[in-house]
Amino acid sequence: MLTPRSLKTEYAVRPLGVDVNRPRFCWVATAPGYGATQAAYQILVASAPELLTPESADVWDSGKVDSSQTFGIEYDGPAVARTRYHWTVRLWDERVGEWAAPEWFETGLLDEGFAAAQWIGGATDSAPLLRRGFAVDGTVRRARLYSSGLGYADLRLNGHAVSDAVLDPGFTAYDHTVLYVTHDVTELLQSGENVVGAELGRGFFGLTSVNVWRWHDAPWTADPRLIARLVVEYDDGRVDEVVTDESWRITGGPTVSDSLYLGETYDARRALPGWDAAGYDDSSWSAAAIVEAPKGKVTAQAHEPIRVVETVDPVEVTEVRPGVWIADFGRTGAGWTKLSVAAPAGTTISLTHGETVADGNVAAWNVHVDGDRIQRDEYVAAGNGVETWEPRFSYKGFRYVQIEGARADVQMRVVNSDVSGVTRFASSQAPYEQFEHAMRRTILSNLHGIPTDTPYFEKNGWTGDAQVGAPTMLATLDLARFFTKWLGDIRDSQADSGQLPVIVPSSGWGFTDLSPATEWPTVYPFLLREMYRWYGDERLLREHWESLTKYLVWELDRVEDGLSVSVLGDWLPPGFGSGPAPEDRRLTGTAYLYRAVVVAAEIGELIGRPNDYRKAAAELADGLNRAFLDRSAGRYRSADDPDYRQTSNAVPLAFGIVPDDMVDQVAAGLAADVEARGFHLNTGCLGVGVLLPVLTAHGYGDVATKVALQRSYPSWGYWFDLGADTMWEKWEDDSRSRNHYFQGTVVQWIFENVAGLRVVDAGCERIVVRPDARDEVDSASIRTETIRGRVSVSWKRTGRVLSLEVQVPVGTTAVVHVPSAAAADVAAVPQSFAGEATYDDGYTIYTVPAGQWHFTSRSA
């Protein structure tokens, strides 16, 4: 009997503020035994959980639907704003199953919007404080606070934070989209007088720090502002509302300055105790002003909020000279420092954050931003005994913090988008575990509402970084909501011409600066396709098709002589620590455009939109091969650069561009070059992710393994022997950024080739298990929570005997490649369900349905 579990709405458990009229349901179907399949489902939606029966469901009953679908199922009942809906589902195989434990979702403002609420703000000499008193005169059944504070809002109700979210709401292209957040504040209300308040930070909405990306001059740039609507529902049916208008009061608070790049200054002497609680006298405050609304459409924030996810004590605090201390947290991360200090009033304690120490100081510099206090927070003491403080409106990338002004206790507050981890990996080869752990930390350090490049220097959403990192990121974390949001940012950032910038969101920078760079914004079709591979999200494909095709028209119109011009190329290969590789960037630009149009053709076929993209792809492949393939040498290279570049050969192999009659020769030449370099890579961010998979796919897994386990420059082992705990931007030991995931994509190879798990398509409808990089490793395992349920692969070799365990969820088919010298050497348990096997070039291949499978090979 099938049992549904993990019920979600729009990829979330119990979401507040759903702003789509037809939210989608999903669940995981589980069953004991083998070969279970879902034949049908029935969904009930009701106004209360006790009404969730076929006889009493008062909102929607799907009826029995003959379908194996377990995700992307659209609700087809009424959608009323600010309403909670309860739902459940039951499944059929041969029999009807039990109803799942009820879940719920709650709609947001939908078409109601913010009603009478207005955007408010006002001129203040510091981060503004806003407050409004109101009365509660009955038993509250439910209360919701809907709000958007730009750039960030620290919201308070009766002296309490309304949530544990920080740096909220998320960063967007504010001239297209503004996010609001829904808070359940029922428990924070009290009988009698109440106060709702907010402190506002600048974020990227009102950034004033002059920088090369021109965030200080973005089309939306303005002083902080707030819109809010508090809806209080009483047991007796009454509804009261408090909205932002001129009745609110405003004053400057103790946060004297805040900048995402320069940090914050907080003067505790200016603190106003009790300002956010009832009974405070705000008669000296000014009336809030009605300010201009941002141009973007206000819509509910659907992706995960940013939170403080961990607190870390320093491993060492050293007084490097009188009055100057450096705290080492023993790990590189993103977030800020929590300070505890006792000092006389007026004492300024500065906290300078950085990833390295040089000449007795924490290195904190940024040539892209004006100012002499990069990543520095300042706290001015009030002199009231032990004082505790942490920033609210900026985050930093750091391992070390330099403390000046007074001896203080500090803790690292690790801050990132609170996405869930979905994968666990283990191996007998310790470096593989080390690389996976470092990559996970690096990715998380770069998730703050958008996927950034580095939390230290830029905090920008470089499209090329996500392009190479997306497969590893999606295999590591649940990013269904996060990447859905960022794909919306990509669409919002599109120019009327169809062009996309190299950073998203963008102030306008990146359309001509370091652009055009085809390898970067072609992340758009690729990420859409990856979202379909992992989550089967067809609606996302449909929503973006028009913008996607508009973008590809722009790209294809730029093609000259069958080639796409690009200015970035294989960024930061060894020996080129300040820019791209020396070869003609049209090679990688054309290759990435080829992949983009192939992917777009697949998307069009999936959603029934005819197109000519396969023809365009063929023309691009022909152009690339004519210009760069040296058939006599069996390698790709630039006419003006005879040096052999691994990326130039690995990328065409990975994307299927190499003519069939040349594949073996190009692959052999690539492997020979790696060996000639002492098994070192020679790739930047584009080549690093494809080099090892390509070598392995063409029979050179031993070569790939030697590269992966290399300890001398350039290699991952070289970094870690230097003390790295995250992935770095450059291969050199003077890497500018030490928390940069785009060179860490070796982890994709570890997951797919060492552990051997490859998700093929359609929301994990099909997976391939093939551990084909087993050199120098005796065991590996991976466990992943997919949209269909848990997938796990675990293998162990003892002598010549290899045991392989595979868990396949309901709705997934696994093609399992068991390493073996002959099919007769392999046993499958249970054999009766495993079916007939085939044999091909060192692997016995089974195609198996849902179940827990065990294979033994006597000749691995």
Coordinates of N, CA, C and O in Angstrom, one line a residue, residues 165-295:
A165 N 14.1 35.9 10.7 CA 14.7 36.2 9.4 C 15.6 37.5 9.5 O 15.3 38.4 10.3
V166 N 16.7 37.5 8.8 CA 17.6 38.7 8.8 C 17.8 39.1 7.3 O 17.4 38.3 6.4
L167 N 18.3 40.3 7.1 CA 18.5 40.8 5.7 C 17.3 40.6 4.9 O 17.4 40.1 3.8
D168 N 16.1 41.0 5.4 CA 14.8 40.7 4.8 C 14.1 42.0 4.4 O 14.2 42.9 5.2
P169 N 13.4 42.0 3.3 CA 13.2 41.0 2.3 C 14.3 40.8 1.4 O 15.3 41.6 1.4
G170 N 14.2 39.9 0.4 CA 15.3 39.5 -0.5 C 15.5 40.6 -1.5 O 14.7 41.4 -1.9
F171 N 16.8 40.6 -2.0 CA 17.3 41.6 -3.0 C 16.7 41.2 -4.4 O 16.7 40.1 -4.8
T172 N 16.2 42.2 -5.1 CA 15.6 42.0 -6.4 C 16.0 43.2 -7.3 O 16.6 44.2 -6.8
A173 N 15.7 43.1 -8.6 CA 15.7 44.3 -9.4 C 14.5 45.1 -9.1 O 13.4 44.9 -9.6
Y174 N 14.6 46.1 -8.2 CA 13.5 46.8 -7.6 C 12.6 47.5 -8.5 O 11.5 47.9 -8.2
D175 N 13.1 47.8 -9.7 CA 12.3 48.5 -10.7 C 11.4 47.6 -11.4 O 10.5 48.0 -12.2
H176 N 11.5 46.3 -11.1 CA 10.6 45.3 -11.7 C 9.8 44.5 -10.6 O 8.6 44.2 -10.8
T177 N 10.5 44.1 -9.5 CA 9.9 43.3 -8.5 C 10.3 43.8 -7.1 O 11.5 44.0 -6.9
V178 N 9.3 43.9 -6.2 CA 9.6 44.2 -4.8 C 8.9 43.1 -4.0 O 7.7 42.7 -4.3
L179 N 9.6 42.5 -3.1 CA 9.1 41.4 -2.3 C 8.5 41.9 -1.0 O 9.1 42.7 -0.3
Y180 N 7.4 41.3 -0.6 CA 6.8 41.5 0.8 C 6.8 40.2 1.5 O 6.9 39.1 0.9
V181 N 6.8 40.2 2.8 CA 6.9 39.1 3.7 C 5.7 39.0 4.6 O 5.2 40.0 5.0
T182 N 5.2 37.8 4.8 CA 4.1 37.6 5.7 C 4.5 37.0 7.0 O 5.3 36.0 7.0
H183 N 4.1 37.6 8.1 CA 4.5 37.2 9.4 C 3.3 36.8 10.3 O 2.3 37.6 10.3
D184 N 3.3 35.7 10.9 CA 2.3 35.3 11.9 C 2.6 36.0 13.2 O 3.6 35.6 13.9
V185 N 1.9 37.0 13.6 CA 2.2 37.7 14.8 C 1.1 37.5 15.9 O 1.0 38.3 16.9
T186 N 0.3 36.5 15.8 CA -0.8 36.3 16.7 C -0.3 36.3 18.1 O -0.9 36.9 19.0
E187 N 0.7 35.5 18.4 CA 1.2 35.4 19.8 C 1.9 36.6 20.3 O 2.2 36.6 21.6
L188 N 2.2 37.6 19.5 CA 2.9 38.7 20.0 C 2.0 39.9 20.4 O 2.4 40.8 21.0
L189 N 0.7 39.7 20.1 CA -0.2 40.8 20.5 C -0.6 40.6 21.9 O -0.6 39.5 22.5
Q190 N -1.0 41.7 22.5 CA -1.4 41.7 23.9 C -2.7 42.6 24.1 O -3.0 43.4 23.2
S191 N -3.5 42.3 25.0 CA -4.7 43.1 25.3 C -4.3 44.5 25.7 O -3.4 44.7 26.4
G192 N -5.0 45.4 25.1 CA -4.7 46.8 25.4 C -3.8 47.4 24.4 O -3.9 47.2 23.2
E193 N -2.8 48.3 24.8 CA -2.0 49.0 23.9 C -0.9 48.1 23.3 O -0.3 47.3 24.0
N194 N -0.6 48.3 22.0 CA 0.4 47.6 21.3 C 1.2 48.5 20.4 O 0.7 49.6 20.1
V195 N 2.4 48.1 20.0 CA 3.2 49.0 19.1 C 3.8 48.1 18.1 O 4.4 47.0 18.4
V196 N 3.7 48.5 16.8 CA 4.4 47.9 15.7 C 5.5 48.8 15.2 O 5.2 50.0 15.2
G197 N 6.7 48.3 15.0 CA 7.8 49.2 14.6 C 8.7 48.6 13.6 O 8.7 47.4 13.4
A198 N 9.6 49.4 13.1 CA 10.6 48.9 12.1 C 11.8 49.8 12.2 O 11.7 51.0 12.3
E199 N 13.0 49.1 12.1 CA 14.2 49.8 11.8 C 14.6 49.5 10.4 O 14.6 48.3 10.0
L200 N 15.0 50.4 9.5 CA 15.2 50.2 8.1 C 16.7 50.3 7.8 O 17.4 51.3 8.2
G201 N 17.2 49.4 7.0 CA 18.5 49.5 6.5 C 18.6 49.7 4.9 O 17.5 49.5 4.3
R202 N 19.7 50.0 4.4 CA 19.8 50.4 3.0 C 19.9 49.2 2.1 O 19.3 49.3 1.0
G203 N 20.7 48.2 2.4 CA 20.8 47.1 1.5 C 21.3 47.6 0.1 O 21.9 48.6 -0.1
F204 N 20.9 46.9 -1.0 CA 21.2 47.3 -2.3 C 20.1 48.3 -2.9 O 20.3 48.8 -4.0
F205 N 19.1 48.5 -2.1 CA 18.0 49.4 -2.5 C 18.5 50.9 -2.4 O 18.3 51.7 -3.3
G206 N 19.2 51.2 -1.3 CA 19.6 52.5 -1.0 C 21.1 52.6 -0.7 O 21.5 53.5 0.0
L207 N 21.9 51.8 -1.3 CA 23.3 51.8 -1.1 C 23.9 53.1 -1.5 O 23.6 53.6 -2.6
T208 N 24.7 53.7 -0.7 CA 25.4 55.0 -1.0 C 26.9 54.8 -1.2 O 27.5 55.8 -1.7
S209 N 27.5 53.7 -0.9 CA 28.9 53.5 -1.0 C 29.2 53.4 -2.5 O 28.7 52.6 -3.3
V210 N 30.1 54.3 -3.0 CA 30.4 54.4 -4.4 C 31.2 53.1 -4.8 O 32.2 52.7 -4.2
N211 N 30.8 52.5 -5.9 CA 31.4 51.2 -6.3 C 31.3 51.1 -7.8 O 30.5 51.7 -8.5
V212 N 32.2 50.2 -8.4 CA 32.3 50.1 -9.8 C 31.0 49.5 -10.5 O 30.8 49.7 -11.7
W213 N 30.2 48.8 -9.7 CA 29.0 48.2 -10.3 C 27.8 49.1 -10.3 O 26.8 48.8 -10.7
R214 N 28.1 50.3 -9.7 CA 27.1 51.4 -9.7 C 25.8 51.1 -9.0 O 24.8 51.6 -9.3
W215 N 25.9 50.3 -7.9 CA 24.8 50.1 -7.1 C 24.3 51.4 -6.4 O 23.1 51.5 -6.1
H216 N 25.2 52.3 -6.2 CA 24.8 53.6 -5.6 C 24.1 54.5 -6.6 O 23.5 55.5 -6.2
D217 N 24.0 54.1 -7.8 CA 23.4 54.9 -8.9 C 22.4 54.0 -9.7 O 22.2 54.3 -10.9
A218 N 21.8 53.0 -9.0 CA 20.8 52.1 -9.7 C 19.6 52.9 -10.0 O 19.3 53.9 -9.3
P219 N 18.8 52.5 -11.0 CA 17.5 53.2 -11.3 C 16.5 53.3 -10.2 O 15.6 54.1 -10.2
W220 N 16.7 52.4 -9.2 CA 15.7 52.5 -8.1 C 16.3 53.2 -6.8 O 15.5 53.3 -5.8
T221 N 17.5 53.6 -6.8 CA 18.2 54.0 -5.6 C 17.4 55.1 -4.9 O 17.0 56.2 -5.5
A222 N 17.1 54.9 -3.6 CA 16.4 55.9 -2.8 C 16.7 55.6 -1.3 O 17.3 54.6 -1.0
D223 N 16.2 56.5 -0.5 CA 16.3 56.3 0.9 C 15.4 55.1 1.4 O 14.4 54.9 0.7
P224 N 15.7 54.5 2.5 CA 14.8 53.4 3.0 C 13.4 53.8 3.1 O 13.1 54.9 3.5
R225 N 12.5 52.8 2.9 CA 11.1 53.1 3.1 C 10.3 51.8 3.5 O 10.9 50.7 3.3
L226 N 9.1 51.9 3.9 CA 8.3 50.8 4.4 C 6.9 50.9 4.0 O 6.3 52.0 3.9
I227 N 6.4 49.7 3.7 CA 4.9 49.6 3.5 C 4.5 48.4 4.4 O 5.2 47.3 4.4
A228 N 3.4 48.5 5.1 CA 3.0 47.4 6.0 C 1.5 47.4 6.1 O 0.8 48.5 6.1
R229 N 0.9 46.2 6.4 CA -0.5 46.1 6.6 C -0.6 45.0 7.7 O -0.4 43.8 7.4
L230 N -1.1 45.4 8.9 CA -1.3 44.5 10.0 C -2.8 44.2 10.0 O -3.6 45.1 10.2
V231 N -3.2 42.9 9.9 CA -4.6 42.5 9.9 C -4.8 41.7 11.2 O -4.2 40.6 11.3
V232 N -5.7 42.2 12.0 CA -6.0 41.5 13.3 C -7.5 41.0 13.2 O -8.4 41.8 13.0
E233 N -7.7 39.7 13.3 CA -9.0 39.1 13.3 C -9.4 38.6 14.7 O -8.6 37.9 15.3
Y234 N -10.6 38.9 15.1 CA -11.0 38.6 16.4 C -12.0 37.4 16.4 O -12.6 37.1 15.3
D235 N -12.1 36.7 17.5 CA -13.0 35.6 17.6 C -14.4 35.9 17.3 O -15.2 35.1 16.8
D236 N -14.8 37.2 17.6 CA -16.2 37.6 17.3 C -16.5 38.0 15.9 O -17.5 38.5 15.6
G237 N -15.5 37.9 15.0 CA -15.6 38.2 13.6 C -15.2 39.5 13.2 O -15.1 39.8 12.0
R238 N -14.8 40.4 14.1 CA -14.3 41.7 13.8 C -12.9 41.6 13.2 O -12.2 40.7 13.5
V239 N -12.6 42.6 12.3 CA -11.3 42.7 11.7 C -10.8 44.1 11.8 O -11.5 45.0 11.3
D240 N -9.6 44.3 12.4 CA -9.0 45.6 12.5 C -7.7 45.6 11.6 O -7.1 44.6 11.5
E241 N -7.4 46.8 11.1 CA -6.2 46.9 10.3 C -5.4 48.1 10.8 O -5.9 49.1 11.1
V242 N -4.1 47.9 10.8 CA -3.1 49.0 11.0 C -2.3 49.0 9.7 O -1.6 48.1 9.4
V243 N -2.3 50.2 9.0 CA -1.5 50.3 7.8 C -0.5 51.5 7.9 O -0.7 52.4 8.7
T244 N 0.5 51.4 7.1 CA 1.5 52.5 7.0 C 0.8 53.8 6.4 O 0.3 53.7 5.3
D245 N 0.9 54.9 7.1 CA 0.4 56.2 6.6 C 1.0 57.3 7.4 O 2.0 57.0 8.2
E246 N 0.5 58.5 7.3 CA 1.1 59.6 8.0 C 1.0 59.6 9.5 O 1.6 60.3 10.3
S247 N 0.2 58.6 10.0 CA 0.0 58.5 11.5 C 1.2 57.9 12.2 O 1.3 57.9 13.4
W248 N 2.0 57.2 11.4 CA 3.2 56.6 12.0 C 4.2 57.7 12.3 O 4.2 58.8 11.8
R249 N 5.1 57.4 13.3 CA 6.1 58.4 13.8 C 7.5 57.9 13.3 O 7.7 56.7 13.2
I250 N 8.4 58.8 13.1 CA 9.8 58.5 12.6 C 10.8 59.3 13.3 O 10.6 60.4 13.7
T251 N 12.0 58.6 13.5 CA 13.2 59.3 14.0 C 14.4 58.6 13.6 O 14.3 57.4 13.2
G252 N 15.6 59.2 13.7 CA 16.8 58.5 13.4 C 17.2 57.6 14.6 O 17.1 58.1 15.8
G253 N 17.7 56.5 14.4 CA 18.0 55.5 15.4 C 19.5 55.4 15.7 O 20.3 56.3 15.1
P254 N 20.0 54.5 16.4 CA 21.4 54.4 16.8 C 22.3 53.8 15.7 O 23.5 53.9 15.8
T255 N 21.7 53.2 14.6 CA 22.6 52.8 13.5 C 22.9 54.0 12.6 O 22.1 54.4 11.8
V256 N 24.1 54.5 12.9 CA 24.5 55.8 12.3 C 24.8 55.6 10.8 O 24.5 56.5 10.0
S257 N 25.3 54.5 10.4 CA 25.5 54.2 9.0 C 25.5 52.7 8.7 O 25.8 51.9 9.6
D258 N 25.1 52.3 7.5 CA 25.1 50.9 7.1 C 25.4 50.8 5.7 O 24.8 51.5 4.9
S259 N 26.2 49.9 5.3 CA 26.6 49.6 3.9 C 27.0 48.1 3.8 O 27.7 47.6 4.6
L260 N 26.5 47.5 2.8 CA 26.8 46.1 2.5 C 28.3 45.9 2.3 O 28.8 44.8 2.5
Y261 N 29.0 46.9 1.9 CA 30.5 46.8 1.6 C 31.3 47.4 2.8 O 32.4 46.8 3.1
L262 N 30.8 48.4 3.4 CA 31.7 49.1 4.4 C 31.3 48.8 5.8 O 32.0 49.1 6.7
G263 N 30.2 48.0 6.0 CA 29.8 47.7 7.4 C 28.9 48.7 8.0 O 28.4 49.6 7.4
E264 N 28.8 48.6 9.3 CA 27.9 49.4 10.1 C 28.5 50.2 11.2 O 29.5 49.7 11.8
T265 N 28.0 51.3 11.6 CA 28.4 52.0 12.8 C 27.1 52.1 13.7 O 26.1 52.7 13.2
Y266 N 27.3 51.7 14.9 CA 26.1 51.7 15.8 C 26.6 52.5 17.1 O 27.6 52.1 17.7
D267 N 25.9 53.5 17.4 CA 26.2 54.3 18.6 C 25.2 54.0 19.7 O 24.0 54.5 19.6
A268 N 25.6 53.2 20.6 CA 24.7 52.8 21.7 C 24.2 53.9 22.5 O 23.2 53.8 23.2
R269 N 24.9 55.0 22.5 CA 24.5 56.2 23.3 C 23.2 56.8 22.7 O 22.4 57.5 23.4
R270 N 22.9 56.5 21.4 CA 21.7 57.0 20.8 C 20.5 56.0 20.9 O 19.5 56.2 20.3
A271 N 20.8 54.8 21.5 CA 19.7 53.8 21.6 C 18.5 54.4 22.4 O 18.7 55.3 23.3
L272 N 17.3 54.0 22.0 CA 16.1 54.5 22.6 C 15.4 53.3 23.2 O 14.5 52.7 22.6
P273 N 15.7 53.0 24.4 CA 15.1 51.8 25.1 C 13.6 51.9 25.1 O 13.0 52.9 25.5
G274 N 12.9 50.8 24.7 CA 11.5 50.7 24.7 C 10.8 51.4 23.5 O 9.6 51.4 23.5
W275 N 11.5 51.9 22.6 CA 10.9 52.6 21.4 C 9.9 51.7 20.7 O 8.9 52.2 20.1
D276 N 10.1 50.4 20.7 CA 9.2 49.5 20.0 C 8.2 48.8 20.9 O 7.6 47.8 20.5
A277 N 7.9 49.4 22.0 CA 7.0 48.8 23.0 C 6.0 49.9 23.4 O 6.2 51.1 23.2
A278 N 4.9 49.4 23.9 CA 3.8 50.4 24.4 C 4.4 51.2 25.6 O 5.2 50.7 26.3
G279 N 3.8 52.4 25.7 CA 4.2 53.3 26.8 C 5.4 54.2 26.5 O 5.7 55.1 27.3
Y280 N 6.0 54.1 25.4 CA 7.1 54.9 25.0 C 6.6 56.3 24.5 O 5.6 56.3 23.7
D281 N 7.2 57.4 24.9 CA 6.7 58.7 24.5 C 7.4 59.1 23.2 O 8.6 59.4 23.2
D282 N 6.7 59.1 22.1 CA 7.3 59.4 20.8 C 6.9 60.8 20.4 O 6.9 61.2 19.2
S283 N 6.5 61.7 21.3 CA 6.0 63.0 20.9 C 7.1 63.9 20.3 O 6.8 64.8 19.5
S284 N 8.4 63.6 20.5 CA 9.4 64.3 19.9 C 9.8 63.8 18.5 O 10.5 64.4 17.8
W285 N 9.2 62.7 18.1 CA 9.4 62.2 16.8 C 8.6 62.9 15.8 O 7.6 63.6 16.1
S286 N 9.0 62.8 14.5 CA 8.3 63.5 13.4 C 7.2 62.5 12.9 O 7.3 61.3 13.1
A287 N 6.3 63.1 12.2 CA 5.3 62.3 11.4 C 6.0 61.7 10.2 O 6.8 62.4 9.5
A288 N 5.7 60.5 9.9 CA 6.3 59.8 8.8 C 5.7 60.5 7.5 O 4.6 61.0 7.5
A289 N 6.6 60.5 6.5 CA 6.2 61.1 5.2 C 5.8 60.0 4.2 O 6.3 58.9 4.2
I290 N 4.8 60.4 3.4 CA 4.4 59.5 2.3 C 5.5 59.7 1.2 O 5.7 60.8 0.8
V291 N 6.1 58.6 0.8 CA 7.2 58.6 -0.2 C 6.8 57.9 -1.4 O 5.8 57.2 -1.5
E292 N 7.5 58.1 -2.5 CA 7.2 57.5 -3.8 C 7.4 56.0 -3.7 O 8.3 55.5 -3.1
A293 N 6.4 55.3 -4.3 CA 6.5 53.8 -4.3 C 7.5 53.4 -5.3 O 7.7 54.0 -6.4
P294 N 8.2 52.3 -5.0 CA 9.1 51.8 -6.0 C 8.3 51.3 -7.2 O 7.1 51.0 -7.1
K295 N 9.0 51.2 -8.4 CA 8.3 50.9 -9.6 C 7.9 49.4 -9.7 O 7.0 49.0 -10.5

